[in-house]
Tab-separated table of N, CA and C in Angstrom:
chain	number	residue	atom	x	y	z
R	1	UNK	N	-14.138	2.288	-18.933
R	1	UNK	CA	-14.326	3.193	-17.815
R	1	UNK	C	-13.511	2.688	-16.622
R	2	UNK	N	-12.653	3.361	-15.935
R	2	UNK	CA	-12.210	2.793	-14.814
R	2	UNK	C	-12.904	3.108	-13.346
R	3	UNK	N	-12.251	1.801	-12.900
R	3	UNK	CA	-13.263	1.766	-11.611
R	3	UNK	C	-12.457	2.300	-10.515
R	4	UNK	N	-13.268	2.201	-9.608
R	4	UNK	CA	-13.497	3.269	-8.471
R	4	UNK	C	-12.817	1.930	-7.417
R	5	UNK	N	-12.205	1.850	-6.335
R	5	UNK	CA	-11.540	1.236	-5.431
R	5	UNK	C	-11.364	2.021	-4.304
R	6	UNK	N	-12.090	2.142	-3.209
R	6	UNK	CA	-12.129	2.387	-1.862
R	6	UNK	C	-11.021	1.560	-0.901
R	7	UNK	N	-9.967	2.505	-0.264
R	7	UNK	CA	-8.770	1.565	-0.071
R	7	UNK	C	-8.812	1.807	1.669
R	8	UNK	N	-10.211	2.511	2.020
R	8	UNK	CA	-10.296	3.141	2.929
R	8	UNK	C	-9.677	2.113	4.548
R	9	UNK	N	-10.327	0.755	3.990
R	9	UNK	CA	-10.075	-0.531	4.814
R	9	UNK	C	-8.365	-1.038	4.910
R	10	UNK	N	-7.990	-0.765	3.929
R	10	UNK	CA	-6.682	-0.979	3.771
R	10	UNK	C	-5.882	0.170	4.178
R	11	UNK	N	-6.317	0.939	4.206
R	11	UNK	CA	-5.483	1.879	5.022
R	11	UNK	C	-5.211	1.922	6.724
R	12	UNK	N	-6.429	1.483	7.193
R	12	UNK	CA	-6.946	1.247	8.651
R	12	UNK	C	-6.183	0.409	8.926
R	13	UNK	N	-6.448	-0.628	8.405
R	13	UNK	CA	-5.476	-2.192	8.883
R	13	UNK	C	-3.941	-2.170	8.245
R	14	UNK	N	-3.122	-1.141	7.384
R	14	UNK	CA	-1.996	-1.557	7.421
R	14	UNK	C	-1.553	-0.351	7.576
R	15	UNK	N	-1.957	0.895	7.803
R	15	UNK	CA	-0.950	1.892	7.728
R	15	UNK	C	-1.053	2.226	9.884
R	16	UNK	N	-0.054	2.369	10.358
R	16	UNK	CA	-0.018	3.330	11.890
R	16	UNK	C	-1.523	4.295	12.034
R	17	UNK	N	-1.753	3.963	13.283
R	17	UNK	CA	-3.203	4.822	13.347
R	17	UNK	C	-2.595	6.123	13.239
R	18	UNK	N	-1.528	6.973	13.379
R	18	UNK	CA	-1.401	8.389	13.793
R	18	UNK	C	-0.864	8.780	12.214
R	19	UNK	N	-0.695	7.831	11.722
R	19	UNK	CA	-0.723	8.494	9.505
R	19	UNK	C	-2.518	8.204	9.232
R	20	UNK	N	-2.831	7.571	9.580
R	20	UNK	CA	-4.554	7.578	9.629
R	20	UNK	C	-5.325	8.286	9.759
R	21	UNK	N	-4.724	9.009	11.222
R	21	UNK	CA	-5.523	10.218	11.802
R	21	UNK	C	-4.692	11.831	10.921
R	22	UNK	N	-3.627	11.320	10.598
R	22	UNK	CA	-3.108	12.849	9.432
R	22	UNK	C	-3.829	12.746	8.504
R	23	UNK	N	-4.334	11.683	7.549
R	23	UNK	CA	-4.857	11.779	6.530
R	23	UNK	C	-6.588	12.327	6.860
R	24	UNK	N	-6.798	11.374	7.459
R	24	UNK	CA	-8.386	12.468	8.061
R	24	UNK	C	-8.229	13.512	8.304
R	25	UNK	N	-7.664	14.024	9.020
R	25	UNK	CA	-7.444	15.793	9.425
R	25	UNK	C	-7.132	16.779	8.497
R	26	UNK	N	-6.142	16.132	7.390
R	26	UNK	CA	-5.748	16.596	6.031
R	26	UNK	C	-6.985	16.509	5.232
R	27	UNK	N	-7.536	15.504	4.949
R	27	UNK	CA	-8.748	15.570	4.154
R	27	UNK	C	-9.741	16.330	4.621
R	28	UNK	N	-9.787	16.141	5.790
R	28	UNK	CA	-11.161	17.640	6.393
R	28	UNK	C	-10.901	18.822	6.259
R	29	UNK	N	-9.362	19.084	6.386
R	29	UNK	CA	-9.053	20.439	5.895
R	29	UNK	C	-9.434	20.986	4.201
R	30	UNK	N	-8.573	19.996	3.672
R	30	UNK	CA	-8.898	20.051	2.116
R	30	UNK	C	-10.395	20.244	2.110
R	31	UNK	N	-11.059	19.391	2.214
R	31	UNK	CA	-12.587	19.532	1.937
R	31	UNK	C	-13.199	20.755	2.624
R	32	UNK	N	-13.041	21.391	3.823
R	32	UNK	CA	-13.347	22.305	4.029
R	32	UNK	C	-12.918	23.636	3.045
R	33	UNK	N	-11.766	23.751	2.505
R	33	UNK	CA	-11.794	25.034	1.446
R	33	UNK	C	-12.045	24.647	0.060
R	34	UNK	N	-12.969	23.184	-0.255
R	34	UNK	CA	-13.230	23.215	-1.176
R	34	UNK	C	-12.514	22.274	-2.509
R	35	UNK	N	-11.611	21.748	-1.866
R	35	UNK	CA	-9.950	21.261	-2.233
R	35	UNK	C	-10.480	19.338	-1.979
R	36	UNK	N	-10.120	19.143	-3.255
R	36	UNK	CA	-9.703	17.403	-3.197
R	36	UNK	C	-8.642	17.209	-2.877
R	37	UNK	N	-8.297	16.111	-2.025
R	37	UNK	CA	-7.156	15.624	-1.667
R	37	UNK	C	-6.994	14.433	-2.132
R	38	UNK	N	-5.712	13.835	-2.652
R	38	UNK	CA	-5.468	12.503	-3.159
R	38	UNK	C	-4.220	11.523	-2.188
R	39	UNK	N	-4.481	10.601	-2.188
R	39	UNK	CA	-3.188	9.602	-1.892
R	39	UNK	C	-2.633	9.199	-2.971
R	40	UNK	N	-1.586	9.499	-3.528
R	40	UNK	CA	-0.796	9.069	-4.819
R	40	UNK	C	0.395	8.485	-4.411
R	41	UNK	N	0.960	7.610	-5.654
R	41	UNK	CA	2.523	7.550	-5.235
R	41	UNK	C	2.364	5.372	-5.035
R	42	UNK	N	3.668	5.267	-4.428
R	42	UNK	CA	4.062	3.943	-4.494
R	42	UNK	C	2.829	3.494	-2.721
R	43	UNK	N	2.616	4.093	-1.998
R	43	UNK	CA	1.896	3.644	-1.122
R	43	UNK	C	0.636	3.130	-1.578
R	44	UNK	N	0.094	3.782	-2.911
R	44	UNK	CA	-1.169	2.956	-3.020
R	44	UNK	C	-0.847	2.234	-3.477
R	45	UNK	N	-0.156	1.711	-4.561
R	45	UNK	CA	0.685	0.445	-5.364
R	45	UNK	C	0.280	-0.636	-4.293
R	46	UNK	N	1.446	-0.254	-2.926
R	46	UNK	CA	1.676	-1.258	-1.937
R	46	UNK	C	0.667	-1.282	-0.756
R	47	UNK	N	-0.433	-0.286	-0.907
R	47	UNK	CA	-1.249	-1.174	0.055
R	47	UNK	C	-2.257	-2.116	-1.084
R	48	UNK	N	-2.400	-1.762	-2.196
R	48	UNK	CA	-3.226	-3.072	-2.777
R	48	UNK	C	-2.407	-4.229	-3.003
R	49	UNK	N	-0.987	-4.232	-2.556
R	49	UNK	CA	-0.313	-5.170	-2.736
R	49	UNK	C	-0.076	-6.129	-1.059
R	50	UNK	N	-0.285	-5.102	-0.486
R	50	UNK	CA	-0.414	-5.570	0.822
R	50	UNK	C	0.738	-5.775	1.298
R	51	UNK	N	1.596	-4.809	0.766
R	51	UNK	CA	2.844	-4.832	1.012
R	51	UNK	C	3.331	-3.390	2.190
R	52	UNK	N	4.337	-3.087	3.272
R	52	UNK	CA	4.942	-2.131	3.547
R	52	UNK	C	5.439	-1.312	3.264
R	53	UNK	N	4.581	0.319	3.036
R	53	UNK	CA	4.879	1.205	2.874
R	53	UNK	C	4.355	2.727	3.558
R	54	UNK	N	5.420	3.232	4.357
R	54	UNK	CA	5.117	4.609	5.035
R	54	UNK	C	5.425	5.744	4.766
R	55	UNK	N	5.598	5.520	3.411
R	55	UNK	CA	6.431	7.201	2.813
R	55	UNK	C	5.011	7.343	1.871
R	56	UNK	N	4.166	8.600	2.507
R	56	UNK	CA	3.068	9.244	1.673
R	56	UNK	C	2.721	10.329	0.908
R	57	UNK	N	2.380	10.108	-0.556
R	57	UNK	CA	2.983	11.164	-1.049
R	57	UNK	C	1.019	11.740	-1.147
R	58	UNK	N	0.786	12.931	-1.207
R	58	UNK	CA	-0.632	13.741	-1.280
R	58	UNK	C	-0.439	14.576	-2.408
R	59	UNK	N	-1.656	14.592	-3.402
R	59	UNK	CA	-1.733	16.067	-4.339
R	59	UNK	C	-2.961	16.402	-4.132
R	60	UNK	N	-3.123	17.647	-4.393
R	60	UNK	CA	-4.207	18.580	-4.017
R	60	UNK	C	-4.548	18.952	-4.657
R	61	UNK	N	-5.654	19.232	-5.443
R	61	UNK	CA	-6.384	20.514	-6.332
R	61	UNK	C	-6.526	22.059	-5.475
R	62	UNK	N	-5.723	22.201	-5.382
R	62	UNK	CA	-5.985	23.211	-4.590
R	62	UNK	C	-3.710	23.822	-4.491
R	63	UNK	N	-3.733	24.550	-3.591
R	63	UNK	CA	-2.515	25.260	-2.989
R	63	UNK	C	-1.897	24.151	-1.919
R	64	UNK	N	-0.928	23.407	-2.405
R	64	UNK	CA	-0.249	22.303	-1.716
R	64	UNK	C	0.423	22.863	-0.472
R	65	UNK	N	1.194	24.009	-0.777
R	65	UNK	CA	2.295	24.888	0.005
R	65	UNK	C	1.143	25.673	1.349
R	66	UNK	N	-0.111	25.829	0.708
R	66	UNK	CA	-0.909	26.810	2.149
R	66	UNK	C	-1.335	25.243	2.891
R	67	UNK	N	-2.059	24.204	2.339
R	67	UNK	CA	-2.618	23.241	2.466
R	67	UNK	C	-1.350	22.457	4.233
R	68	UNK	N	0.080	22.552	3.164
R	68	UNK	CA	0.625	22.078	4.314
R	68	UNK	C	1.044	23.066	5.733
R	69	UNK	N	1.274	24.687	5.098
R	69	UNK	CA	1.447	25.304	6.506
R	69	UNK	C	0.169	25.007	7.477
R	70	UNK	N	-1.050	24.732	6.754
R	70	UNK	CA	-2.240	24.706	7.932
R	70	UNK	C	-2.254	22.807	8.851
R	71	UNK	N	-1.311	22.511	7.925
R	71	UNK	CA	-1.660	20.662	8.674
R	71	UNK	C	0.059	20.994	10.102
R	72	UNK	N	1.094	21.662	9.221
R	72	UNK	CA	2.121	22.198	10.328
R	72	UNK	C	1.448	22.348	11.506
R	73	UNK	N	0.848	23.625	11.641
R	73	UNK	CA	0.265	24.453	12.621
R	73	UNK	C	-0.948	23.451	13.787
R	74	UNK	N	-1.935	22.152	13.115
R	74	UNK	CA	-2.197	21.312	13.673
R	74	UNK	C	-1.641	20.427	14.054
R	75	UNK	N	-0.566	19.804	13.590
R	75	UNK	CA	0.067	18.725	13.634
R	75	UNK	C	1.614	18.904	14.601
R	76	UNK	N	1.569	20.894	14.828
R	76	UNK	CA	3.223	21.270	15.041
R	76	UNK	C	4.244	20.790	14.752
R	77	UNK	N	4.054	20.568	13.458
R	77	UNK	CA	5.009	20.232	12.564
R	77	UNK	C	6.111	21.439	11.919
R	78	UNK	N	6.938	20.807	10.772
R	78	UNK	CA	7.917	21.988	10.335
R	78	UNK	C	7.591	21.798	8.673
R	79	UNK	N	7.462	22.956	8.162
R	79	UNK	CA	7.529	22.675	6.536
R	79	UNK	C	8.736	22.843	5.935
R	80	UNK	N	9.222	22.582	4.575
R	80	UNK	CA	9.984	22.461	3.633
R	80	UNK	C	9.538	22.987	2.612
R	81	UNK	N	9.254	23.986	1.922
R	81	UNK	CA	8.102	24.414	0.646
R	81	UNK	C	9.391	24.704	-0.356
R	82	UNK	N	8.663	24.707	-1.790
R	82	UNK	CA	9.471	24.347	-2.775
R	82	UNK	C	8.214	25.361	-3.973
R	83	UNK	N	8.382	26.620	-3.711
R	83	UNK	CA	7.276	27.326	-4.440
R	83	UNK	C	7.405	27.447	-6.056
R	84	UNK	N	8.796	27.256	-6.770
R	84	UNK	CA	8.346	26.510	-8.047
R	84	UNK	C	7.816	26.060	-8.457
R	85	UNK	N	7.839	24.573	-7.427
R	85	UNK	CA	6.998	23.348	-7.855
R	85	UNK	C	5.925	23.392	-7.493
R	86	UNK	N	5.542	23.646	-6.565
R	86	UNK	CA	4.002	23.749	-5.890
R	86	UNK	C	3.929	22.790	-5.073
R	87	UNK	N	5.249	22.606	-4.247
R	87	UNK	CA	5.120	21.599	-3.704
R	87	UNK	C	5.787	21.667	-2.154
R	88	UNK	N	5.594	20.986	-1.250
R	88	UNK	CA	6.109	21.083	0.362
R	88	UNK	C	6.293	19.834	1.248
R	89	UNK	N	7.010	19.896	2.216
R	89	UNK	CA	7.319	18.298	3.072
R	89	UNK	C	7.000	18.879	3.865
R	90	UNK	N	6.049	18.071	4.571
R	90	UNK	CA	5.591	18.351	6.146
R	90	UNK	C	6.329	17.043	7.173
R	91	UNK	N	6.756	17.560	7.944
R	91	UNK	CA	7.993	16.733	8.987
R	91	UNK	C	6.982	16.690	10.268
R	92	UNK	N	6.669	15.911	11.227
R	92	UNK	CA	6.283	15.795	12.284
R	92	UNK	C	6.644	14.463	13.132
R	93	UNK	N	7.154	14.412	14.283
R	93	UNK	CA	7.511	13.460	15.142
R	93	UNK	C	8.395	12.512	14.174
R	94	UNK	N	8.055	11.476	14.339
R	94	UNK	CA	8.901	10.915	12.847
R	94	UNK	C	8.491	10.198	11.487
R	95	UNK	N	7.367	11.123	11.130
R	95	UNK	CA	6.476	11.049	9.913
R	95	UNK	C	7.115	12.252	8.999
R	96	UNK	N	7.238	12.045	7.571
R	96	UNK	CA	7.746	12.963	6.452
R	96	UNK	C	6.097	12.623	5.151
R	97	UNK	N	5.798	13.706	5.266
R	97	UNK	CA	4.597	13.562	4.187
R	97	UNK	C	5.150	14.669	3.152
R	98	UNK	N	4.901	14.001	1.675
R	98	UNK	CA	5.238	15.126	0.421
R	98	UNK	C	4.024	15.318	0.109
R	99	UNK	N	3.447	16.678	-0.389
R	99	UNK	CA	2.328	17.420	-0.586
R	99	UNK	C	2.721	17.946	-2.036
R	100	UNK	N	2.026	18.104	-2.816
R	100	UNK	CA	1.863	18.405	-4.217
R	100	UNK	C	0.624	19.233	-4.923
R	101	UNK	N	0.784	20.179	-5.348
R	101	UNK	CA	-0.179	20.914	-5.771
R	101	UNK	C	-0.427	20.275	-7.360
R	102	UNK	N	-1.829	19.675	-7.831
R	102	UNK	CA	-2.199	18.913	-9.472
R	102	UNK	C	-2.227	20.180	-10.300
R	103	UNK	N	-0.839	19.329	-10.982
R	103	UNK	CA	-0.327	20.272	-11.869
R	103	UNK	C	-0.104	19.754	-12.884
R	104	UNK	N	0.694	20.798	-13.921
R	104	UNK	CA	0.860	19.989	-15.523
R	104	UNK	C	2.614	20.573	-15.720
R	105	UNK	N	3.390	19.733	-16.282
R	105	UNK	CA	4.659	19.686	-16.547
R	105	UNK	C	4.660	20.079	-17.715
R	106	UNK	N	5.462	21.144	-18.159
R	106	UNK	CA	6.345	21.019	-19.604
R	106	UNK	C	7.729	21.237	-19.786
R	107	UNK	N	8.169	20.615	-20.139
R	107	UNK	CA	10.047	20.475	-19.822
R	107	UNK	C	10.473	21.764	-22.014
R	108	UNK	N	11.473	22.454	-21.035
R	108	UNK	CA	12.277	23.251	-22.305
R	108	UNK	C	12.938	22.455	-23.193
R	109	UNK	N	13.728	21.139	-22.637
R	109	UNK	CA	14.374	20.587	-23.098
R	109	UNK	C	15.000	19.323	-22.392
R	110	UNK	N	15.303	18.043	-22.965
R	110	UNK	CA	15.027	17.014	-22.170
R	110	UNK	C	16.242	17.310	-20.547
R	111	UNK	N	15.985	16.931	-19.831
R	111	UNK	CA	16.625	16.914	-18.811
R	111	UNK	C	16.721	18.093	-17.516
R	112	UNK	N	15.893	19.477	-18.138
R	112	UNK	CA	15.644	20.516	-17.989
R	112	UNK	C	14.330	19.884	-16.693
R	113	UNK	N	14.275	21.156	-15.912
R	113	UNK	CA	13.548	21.324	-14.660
R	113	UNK	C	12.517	21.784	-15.503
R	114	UNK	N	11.102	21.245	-14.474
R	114	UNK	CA	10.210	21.548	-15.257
R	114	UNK	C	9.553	22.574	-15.472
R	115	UNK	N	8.625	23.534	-16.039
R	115	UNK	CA	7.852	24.252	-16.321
R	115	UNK	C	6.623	24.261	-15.467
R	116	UNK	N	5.972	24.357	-14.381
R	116	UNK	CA	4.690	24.280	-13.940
R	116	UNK	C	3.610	24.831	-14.085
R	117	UNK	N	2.621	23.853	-14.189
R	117	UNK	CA	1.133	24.992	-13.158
R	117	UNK	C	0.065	24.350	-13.096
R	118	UNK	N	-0.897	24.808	-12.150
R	118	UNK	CA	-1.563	24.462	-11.539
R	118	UNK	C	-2.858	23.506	-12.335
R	119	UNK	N	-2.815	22.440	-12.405
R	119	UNK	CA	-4.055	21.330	-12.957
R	119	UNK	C	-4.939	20.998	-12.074
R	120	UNK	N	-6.182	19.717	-12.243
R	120	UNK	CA	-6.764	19.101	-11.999
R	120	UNK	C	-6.366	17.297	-12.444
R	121	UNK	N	-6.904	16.658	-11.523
R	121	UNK	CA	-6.522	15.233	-12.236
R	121	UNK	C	-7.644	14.860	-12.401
């Protein structure tokens, strides 16, 4: 069974308070329509490594692309959406967050762009 790791402390003490306060605001949003939000990607790697990293990547159970026009509109930020993928960059001051809608890949053929849609993790 794998375990459960609360990185909540490690986020506080190594990431900038104002990616701190995006991820709370992002997660209250998510949770308000119902929507899990995740921290994925090489940032969790490197905060249990305790190492430097500010490039954050988010997936959502939910609509990644609405998820980020509503953090834009708080944050007055600019989006980048990528409605193939289910996916969007939210740009603000000089923070770049990638947003991802949990999905499932199937490729036509190796090297080929992928096939999407919408999962759970």
């Amino acid at each position: 069974m794998s375990e459960i790791i609360n990185l909540s402390h490690k986020i506080e003490k190594q990431l900038p308070a104002e990616l701190v306060d995006f991820m709370q605001v992002a997660g209250e949003v998510a949770s308000r329509q119902g929507q899990n939000l995740y921290l994925v990607g090489g940032v969790v790697r490197d905060l249990l490594l305790e190492q430097p990293n500010l490039d954050l990547d988010l997936v959502v159970e939910g609509n990644a692309i609405e998820l980020a026009q509503q953090l834009a509109r708080i944050k007055q930020g600019k989006i980048t959406t990528h409605p193939r993928f289910n996916t969007a960059k939210l740009q603000w001051n000089k923070w770049s967050i990638d947003l991802a809608t949990a999905r499932s890949e199937t490729y036509a053929k190796p090297g080929a762009l992928p096939r999407v849609k919408p999962g759970c993790l």
